[in-house]
Coordinates of C-alpha atoms in Angstrom, one line a residue:
M1 CA -26.2 -17.2 -19.5
K2 CA -24.1 -20.0 -18.0
K3 CA -20.6 -19.1 -17.1
S4 CA -17.6 -21.0 -18.5
I5 CA -15.1 -22.6 -16.1
T6 CA -12.6 -20.1 -17.2
D7 CA -14.9 -17.2 -16.4
L8 CA -15.7 -18.7 -13.0
M9 CA -12.0 -19.1 -12.1
T10 CA -11.4 -15.5 -13.2
E11 CA -14.4 -14.1 -11.3
I12 CA -13.8 -15.8 -8.0
N13 CA -10.1 -14.9 -8.1
E14 CA -10.9 -11.3 -8.8
R15 CA -13.6 -11.3 -6.1
F16 CA -11.1 -12.5 -3.6
D17 CA -8.6 -9.8 -4.6
D18 CA -11.3 -7.3 -4.1
F19 CA -12.1 -8.8 -0.7
L20 CA -8.5 -8.4 0.3
V21 CA -8.3 -4.8 -0.7
F22 CA -11.7 -3.4 -0.2
E23 CA -14.4 -5.8 0.8
E24 CA -17.3 -3.5 -0.3
K25 CA -16.2 -4.1 -3.9
A26 CA -16.3 -7.9 -3.5
F27 CA -19.8 -7.6 -2.0
A28 CA -21.0 -5.5 -4.9
K29 CA -19.6 -7.8 -7.6
A30 CA -21.2 -10.8 -5.9
G31 CA -24.5 -8.9 -5.8
K32 CA -24.5 -8.7 -2.0
K33 CA -24.6 -6.0 0.6
T34 CA -22.4 -5.6 3.6
A35 CA -23.9 -5.5 7.1
K36 CA -23.0 -1.8 7.2
Q37 CA -24.8 -1.1 4.0
I38 CA -27.9 -2.9 5.2
A39 CA -27.9 -1.0 8.5
I40 CA -27.7 2.3 6.7
E41 CA -30.5 1.4 4.4
N42 CA -32.7 0.2 7.2
S43 CA -32.1 3.5 9.1
V44 CA -33.0 5.7 6.3
Q45 CA -36.7 6.7 6.2
K46 CA -38.2 6.5 2.7
D47 CA -39.7 9.7 1.5
S48 CA -43.1 9.4 -0.1
K49 CA -42.9 9.5 -3.9
R50 CA -44.3 12.5 -5.7
E51 CA -44.3 13.6 -9.3
L52 CA -41.7 16.2 -10.2
L53 CA -42.7 19.4 -11.8
N54 CA -41.4 19.8 -15.3
I55 CA -39.1 22.6 -14.4
E56 CA -37.6 20.5 -11.5
E57 CA -37.2 17.5 -13.7
S58 CA -35.3 19.5 -16.3
A59 CA -33.0 21.0 -13.7
N60 CA -32.2 17.5 -12.4
K61 CA -31.3 16.3 -15.9
R62 CA -28.9 19.3 -16.3
R63 CA -27.3 18.6 -13.0
E64 CA -26.9 14.9 -13.9
Q65 CA -25.3 15.8 -17.3
E66 CA -22.9 18.1 -15.6
V67 CA -21.9 15.6 -13.0
H68 CA -21.4 12.9 -15.7
K69 CA -19.2 15.3 -17.7
K70 CA -17.1 16.0 -14.6
E71 CA -16.8 12.2 -13.8
V72 CA -15.7 11.5 -17.4
I73 CA -12.9 14.1 -17.1
K74 CA -11.9 12.9 -13.7
A75 CA -11.7 9.3 -14.9
K76 CA -9.5 10.3 -17.8
I77 CA -7.1 12.1 -15.5
E78 CA -7.1 9.3 -13.1
R79 CA -6.3 6.8 -15.8
E80 CA -3.4 8.9 -17.1
F81 CA -2.2 9.4 -13.6
H82 CA -2.2 5.6 -12.9
E83 CA -0.2 5.0 -16.1
S84 CA 2.6 6.9 -14.5
V85 CA 2.1 5.2 -11.2
E86 CA 2.2 1.7 -12.8
A87 CA 5.4 2.6 -14.7
E88 CA 7.1 3.6 -11.4
L89 CA 5.7 0.6 -9.6
Q90 CA 7.2 -1.8 -12.2
T91 CA 10.6 -0.1 -11.9
R92 CA 10.6 -0.5 -8.1
L93 CA 9.3 -4.1 -8.2
D94 CA 12.1 -5.0 -10.6
D95 CA 14.7 -4.1 -7.9
I96 CA 14.1 -7.3 -5.9
E97 CA 17.0 -6.6 -3.4
D98 CA 15.3 -3.3 -2.5
V99 CA 11.9 -5.0 -2.3
I100 CA 13.4 -7.5 0.2
E101 CA 15.4 -5.0 2.3
T102 CA 13.2 -1.9 2.2
T103 CA 9.6 -3.0 1.6
L104 CA 9.5 -6.4 3.3
N105 CA 12.1 -5.2 5.8
I106 CA 14.0 -8.5 5.9
D107 CA 17.2 -9.8 4.3
V108 CA 18.2 -12.8 2.2
G109 CA 19.8 -14.4 5.3
I110 CA 16.2 -15.7 5.9
G111 CA 16.9 -18.4 3.4
K112 CA 19.9 -19.7 5.3
L113 CA 18.2 -19.5 8.6
L114 CA 15.2 -21.6 7.4
D115 CA 17.6 -24.1 5.8
I116 CA 19.4 -24.6 9.1
L117 CA 16.1 -24.7 11.1
Y118 CA 14.8 -27.7 9.1
T119 CA 17.9 -29.9 8.9
D120 CA 18.3 -32.7 11.3
A121 CA 21.7 -31.2 12.3
C122 CA 20.0 -28.0 13.6
T123 CA 21.2 -26.8 17.0
I124 CA 20.5 -23.8 19.2
S125 CA 24.0 -22.5 18.7
R126 CA 23.7 -22.5 14.9
L127 CA 20.4 -20.7 15.1
V128 CA 21.8 -18.1 17.5
T129 CA 24.5 -17.2 15.0
Q130 CA 22.0 -16.5 12.3
I131 CA 19.4 -14.7 14.4
E132 CA 21.9 -12.4 16.0
E133 CA 22.2 -10.9 12.5
M134 CA 18.5 -10.1 12.5
P135 CA 17.7 -7.7 15.3
W136 CA 14.0 -7.6 14.5
L137 CA 13.6 -11.4 14.8
K138 CA 15.8 -11.6 17.9
K139 CA 13.5 -9.0 19.6
R140 CA 10.3 -10.8 18.5
L141 CA 11.5 -14.1 19.9
I142 CA 12.5 -12.7 23.2
R143 CA 9.2 -10.8 23.4
F144 CA 7.3 -14.0 22.6
T145 CA 8.7 -15.7 25.8
H146 CA 7.5 -12.7 27.9
Q147 CA 3.9 -13.5 27.4
P148 CA 2.1 -14.1 30.8
K149 CA 1.2 -17.7 29.8
Y150 CA 4.9 -18.6 29.5
Q151 CA 6.0 -16.9 32.7
R152 CA 8.1 -19.2 35.0
T153 CA 9.6 -18.7 38.4
D154 CA 12.9 -19.9 39.9
S155 CA 13.3 -21.9 43.2
S156 CA 12.9 -18.8 45.3
G157 CA 9.6 -17.9 43.5
S158 CA 11.1 -15.0 41.6
A159 CA 10.0 -14.5 38.0
I160 CA 12.5 -15.7 35.4
I161 CA 13.1 -13.0 32.8
I162 CA 14.5 -14.2 29.5
K163 CA 17.0 -11.7 28.2
S164 CA 19.1 -13.4 25.5
V165 CA 18.1 -15.0 22.2
R166 CA 19.9 -18.2 23.3
Q167 CA 17.7 -18.5 26.4
A168 CA 14.6 -17.7 24.3
L169 CA 15.4 -20.4 21.7
S170 CA 16.2 -23.0 24.4
F171 CA 12.9 -22.2 26.1
I172 CA 10.8 -22.5 22.9
G173 CA 12.6 -25.6 21.6
I174 CA 13.6 -26.5 18.0
D175 CA 10.4 -28.4 17.2
S176 CA 8.3 -25.3 18.1
L177 CA 10.7 -22.9 16.5
R178 CA 10.1 -24.7 13.2
I179 CA 6.5 -23.4 13.5
L180 CA 7.1 -20.1 15.2
I181 CA 10.0 -18.6 13.2
P182 CA 8.3 -18.9 9.7
V183 CA 5.1 -17.4 11.3
L184 CA 7.1 -14.5 12.7
I185 CA 8.8 -13.9 9.4
A186 CA 5.5 -13.9 7.6
K187 CA 4.0 -11.5 10.1
H188 CA 6.9 -9.2 10.0
T189 CA 6.5 -8.7 6.3
L190 CA 3.0 -7.5 6.5
P191 CA 2.6 -3.9 5.4
R192 CA 1.9 -1.0 7.7
R193 CA -1.8 -0.5 8.4
S194 CA -3.5 1.9 6.1
E195 CA -6.7 3.9 7.1
S196 CA -7.7 3.8 3.4
F197 CA -7.7 0.0 3.5
P198 CA -8.7 -0.8 7.1
H199 CA -9.3 -4.6 6.6
F200 CA -6.4 -5.4 4.3
N201 CA -3.9 -6.5 7.0
K202 CA -6.5 -8.6 8.8
H203 CA -7.7 -10.4 5.6
L204 CA -4.2 -10.9 4.3
W205 CA -3.0 -12.4 7.6
L206 CA -5.9 -14.9 7.7
Y207 CA -5.1 -15.8 4.1
I208 CA -1.4 -16.3 4.9
L209 CA -1.9 -18.3 8.0
G210 CA -4.7 -20.4 6.4
S211 CA -2.7 -21.1 3.3
G212 CA 0.3 -22.3 5.4
N213 CA -1.8 -24.6 7.6
A214 CA -3.8 -25.9 4.6
A215 CA -0.6 -26.6 2.6
K216 CA 0.9 -28.4 5.7
C217 CA -2.1 -30.7 5.8
L218 CA -2.3 -31.4 2.1
A219 CA 1.5 -31.8 1.4
P220 CA 1.7 -35.5 2.3
R221 CA -1.1 -36.2 -0.2
L222 CA 1.1 -34.8 -2.9
G223 CA 4.3 -36.6 -1.7
L224 CA 5.7 -33.5 -0.1
R225 CA 7.0 -32.7 3.4
A226 CA 4.4 -31.1 5.6
D227 CA 6.8 -28.6 7.0
F228 CA 8.0 -27.5 3.6
G229 CA 4.4 -27.0 2.6
F230 CA 3.8 -24.9 5.7
I231 CA 6.7 -22.6 4.8
A232 CA 5.7 -22.4 1.1
G233 CA 2.2 -21.4 2.1
L234 CA 3.3 -18.7 4.6
L235 CA 5.8 -17.1 2.2
S236 CA 3.6 -17.4 -1.0
T237 CA 2.0 -13.9 -0.6
M238 CA 5.1 -11.7 -0.2
G239 CA 4.5 -10.2 -3.6
I240 CA 1.1 -9.0 -2.5
T241 CA 2.6 -7.1 0.4
A242 CA 5.3 -5.7 -1.9
V243 CA 2.7 -4.4 -4.5
F244 CA 0.4 -3.0 -1.8
S245 CA 3.1 -1.1 0.1
I246 CA 4.9 0.2 -3.0
Y247 CA 1.7 1.3 -4.7
L248 CA 0.8 3.5 -1.7
K249 CA 4.2 5.1 -1.7
V250 CA 4.4 5.7 -5.4
F251 CA 0.8 7.1 -5.5
D252 CA 1.7 9.7 -2.9
T253 CA 4.9 10.7 -4.6
K254 CA 3.4 10.8 -8.1
Q255 CA 0.4 12.8 -6.9
R256 CA 2.6 15.5 -5.3
E257 CA 4.7 15.7 -8.5
A258 CA 1.7 15.9 -10.8
I259 CA 0.0 18.6 -8.8
I260 CA 3.2 20.7 -8.7
K261 CA 3.6 20.3 -12.5
C262 CA 0.0 21.3 -13.2
R263 CA 0.3 24.4 -11.0
E264 CA 3.6 25.4 -12.7
S265 CA 1.9 25.0 -16.2
N266 CA -1.1 27.0 -15.0
S267 CA -3.6 24.1 -15.0
P268 CA -5.5 24.8 -11.8
Q269 CA -8.5 22.7 -12.7
K270 CA -6.4 19.6 -13.4
A271 CA -4.4 20.2 -10.3
E272 CA -7.6 20.3 -8.2
I273 CA -8.8 17.0 -9.7
L274 CA -5.5 15.4 -9.0
N275 CA -5.6 16.6 -5.5
Q276 CA -9.0 14.9 -5.1
L277 CA -7.7 11.5 -6.2
T278 CA -7.4 8.8 -3.6
Y279 CA -5.9 5.3 -3.6
S280 CA -7.9 3.2 -6.1
P281 CA -9.0 -0.3 -4.9
D282 CA -9.6 -1.2 -8.6
Y283 CA -6.2 -0.3 -9.8
L284 CA -4.5 -1.8 -6.7
A285 CA -6.3 -5.1 -7.1
E286 CA -5.3 -5.3 -10.7
Y287 CA -1.7 -4.5 -9.9
M288 CA -1.7 -7.3 -7.3
R289 CA -3.1 -9.8 -9.8
Q290 CA -0.6 -8.8 -12.5
Y291 CA 2.7 -8.4 -10.5
S292 CA 2.5 -10.1 -7.1
P293 CA 3.0 -13.8 -8.3
S294 CA 6.3 -13.1 -10.1
V295 CA 7.5 -10.8 -7.3
T296 CA 6.9 -13.6 -4.8
A297 CA 8.8 -16.0 -7.0
D298 CA 11.7 -13.6 -7.4
V299 CA 11.9 -13.0 -3.6
I300 CA 11.9 -16.7 -2.8
S301 CA 14.6 -17.2 -5.4
E302 CA 16.8 -14.5 -3.8
F303 CA 16.6 -16.4 -0.5
N304 CA 18.7 -19.1 -2.3
M305 CA 17.4 -21.9 -0.1
K306 CA 19.4 -25.1 -0.7
W307 CA 17.4 -27.5 1.5
I308 CA 13.9 -26.1 1.4
M309 CA 13.5 -26.3 -2.4
I310 CA 10.3 -24.4 -2.8
A311 CA 11.5 -21.7 -5.3
P312 CA 10.8 -23.8 -8.4
G313 CA 7.2 -24.3 -7.2
L314 CA 6.7 -20.6 -6.6
N315 CA 8.1 -19.9 -10.1
D316 CA 5.7 -22.3 -11.7
L317 CA 2.8 -20.9 -9.6
S318 CA 3.5 -17.4 -11.0
K319 CA 2.7 -18.8 -14.5
V320 CA -0.8 -19.9 -13.5
K321 CA -3.5 -17.5 -14.7
R322 CA -7.0 -19.0 -15.1
E323 CA -6.2 -22.7 -15.2
T324 CA -8.0 -25.4 -13.3
F325 CA -6.1 -27.9 -11.2
K326 CA -6.3 -30.5 -14.0
Q327 CA -4.6 -28.1 -16.4
V328 CA -1.9 -27.3 -13.8
V329 CA -1.2 -31.0 -13.4
K330 CA -1.3 -31.5 -17.2
K331 CA 1.3 -28.8 -17.7
E332 CA 3.5 -30.7 -15.2
Y333 CA 4.0 -27.8 -12.9
H334 CA 6.1 -28.4 -9.8
P335 CA 4.4 -30.3 -7.0
V336 CA 4.8 -27.3 -4.7
A337 CA 2.9 -25.2 -7.3
Q338 CA 0.2 -27.8 -7.3
L339 CA 0.0 -27.8 -3.5
L340 CA -0.2 -24.1 -3.2
F341 CA -2.8 -23.9 -6.0
K342 CA -5.0 -26.2 -3.9
S343 CA -4.3 -24.8 -0.4
R344 CA -4.6 -21.2 -1.4
A345 CA -7.8 -21.9 -3.4
F346 CA -9.3 -23.6 -0.3
M347 CA -8.5 -20.6 1.9
K348 CA -10.0 -18.2 -0.6
F349 CA -13.2 -20.3 -0.5
K350 CA -13.2 -20.3 3.3
L351 CA -12.8 -16.5 3.6
L352 CA -15.3 -15.7 0.9
Q353 CA -17.7 -18.2 2.5
S354 CA -17.3 -16.7 6.0
S355 CA -18.2 -13.3 4.5
R356 CA -21.2 -14.7 2.6
I357 CA -19.9 -13.5 -0.8
I358 CA -19.8 -16.9 -2.6
S359 CA -22.9 -18.9 -3.4
K360 CA -23.2 -22.6 -2.7
Q361 CA -23.1 -23.5 -6.4
E362 CA -20.1 -21.3 -7.1
A363 CA -18.3 -22.8 -4.1
M364 CA -18.9 -26.4 -5.3
L365 CA -17.7 -25.5 -8.8
W366 CA -14.7 -23.6 -7.5
L367 CA -13.6 -26.5 -5.2
H368 CA -14.1 -29.1 -7.9
N369 CA -12.0 -27.2 -10.5
C370 CA -9.3 -26.4 -7.9
G371 CA -8.8 -30.1 -7.4
I372 CA -10.1 -30.1 -3.8
T373 CA -11.7 -33.4 -3.1
G374 CA -14.0 -34.6 -0.4
D375 CA -11.0 -36.3 1.3
D376 CA -9.1 -33.0 1.2
I377 CA -12.0 -31.2 2.9
A378 CA -12.4 -34.0 5.5
I379 CA -8.7 -33.5 6.5
L380 CA -8.8 -29.7 6.4
S381 CA -12.0 -29.6 8.5
L382 CA -10.2 -31.2 11.4
I383 CA -8.0 -28.2 12.1
N384 CA -8.3 -24.5 12.8
L385 CA -6.7 -23.0 9.7
T386 CA -6.3 -19.5 11.2
S387 CA -4.5 -20.4 14.4
I388 CA -1.1 -21.8 15.4
T389 CA -0.6 -24.2 18.3
F390 CA 2.5 -25.8 19.8
E391 CA 4.2 -26.6 23.1
V392 CA 7.4 -24.9 24.3
A393 CA 10.3 -26.9 25.6
E394 CA 10.6 -24.7 28.7
E395 CA 14.3 -25.4 29.2
I396 CA 15.9 -22.1 30.1
V397 CA 19.7 -22.2 29.7
S398 CA 22.1 -19.9 31.6
E399 CA 23.9 -17.0 29.8
E400 CA 27.1 -19.0 29.8
S401 CA 25.7 -22.1 28.0

């Protein structure tokens, strides 16, 4: 049966969410196998088939029925448990100030910093004043200049060690800071690595970087500034990080509470099942789809940027569900929303394509319905979407400057 455009948009978006969270799920939904699965299958020697004795066949059926019964009970308990998880998740996501400060580990001063950075009147002194209030960013900028490739020596041949944020900013230069600082902000907000989701950070970072670079390239085609597109792309996934991080914390807390409650009410069987529950890729992916767009929009609004007016675009983007690009344009969504719709869609295609979990026909339909033209592809193919390149100014000022 031929899929409708709406079904295709839904399926590819869900497949990408699965790819971010737990790539084995994406492979399964696409009817593919991971390299790991293929290797395991190839290493397993097939036993020769034989007919089972009646008594053995009967025992197998009883075992299967028992396993099925246990799985049904477990699924019911898991569903009820996740209802409590989702309720708490919603409560925590509603507190945007706490999301910014505690989960993303930044502050709303980011908005003022970016506004200053992208004005023509930007100076090193104005940047220093803002960055001094952000110890984590100050530390990352100084550490950046300590990379071996940026090592410089003075007239006597001794290594120049940059110790202050003023020196670091002067060394990097304002033009390069306009690329580096948004990248450092985006990277800082990534969640802590989780053993349960080993590929999440890697996949999300490629998506963030690619979305930023793609938006930077496509922005002029929609009448927007390239650098504003770059920032919008880099910051457009903060809600994903928030949902991911808070889900893990809430899951752990609720699981402990539920187990204690069951033991106190003398329900050892239920307590044991609850103890066996692990983070669910399915529930997590669904929560990301449902909540991350609006959380991102709320976070960007809290930044209260006056010059970099991307908040209305993120707000409109949060309203997009299964629309095509034509529908997004017809609804007159903000140009930034249109830009991010295209740039993020292209990056989804690139990541799914690189992992071989999107067919050629699906890819063609996806790109067409996401408004990505041949000209867009020609422009995007000229750059490496998952890397950042720039030249430093290399002017190192004295501490007194």
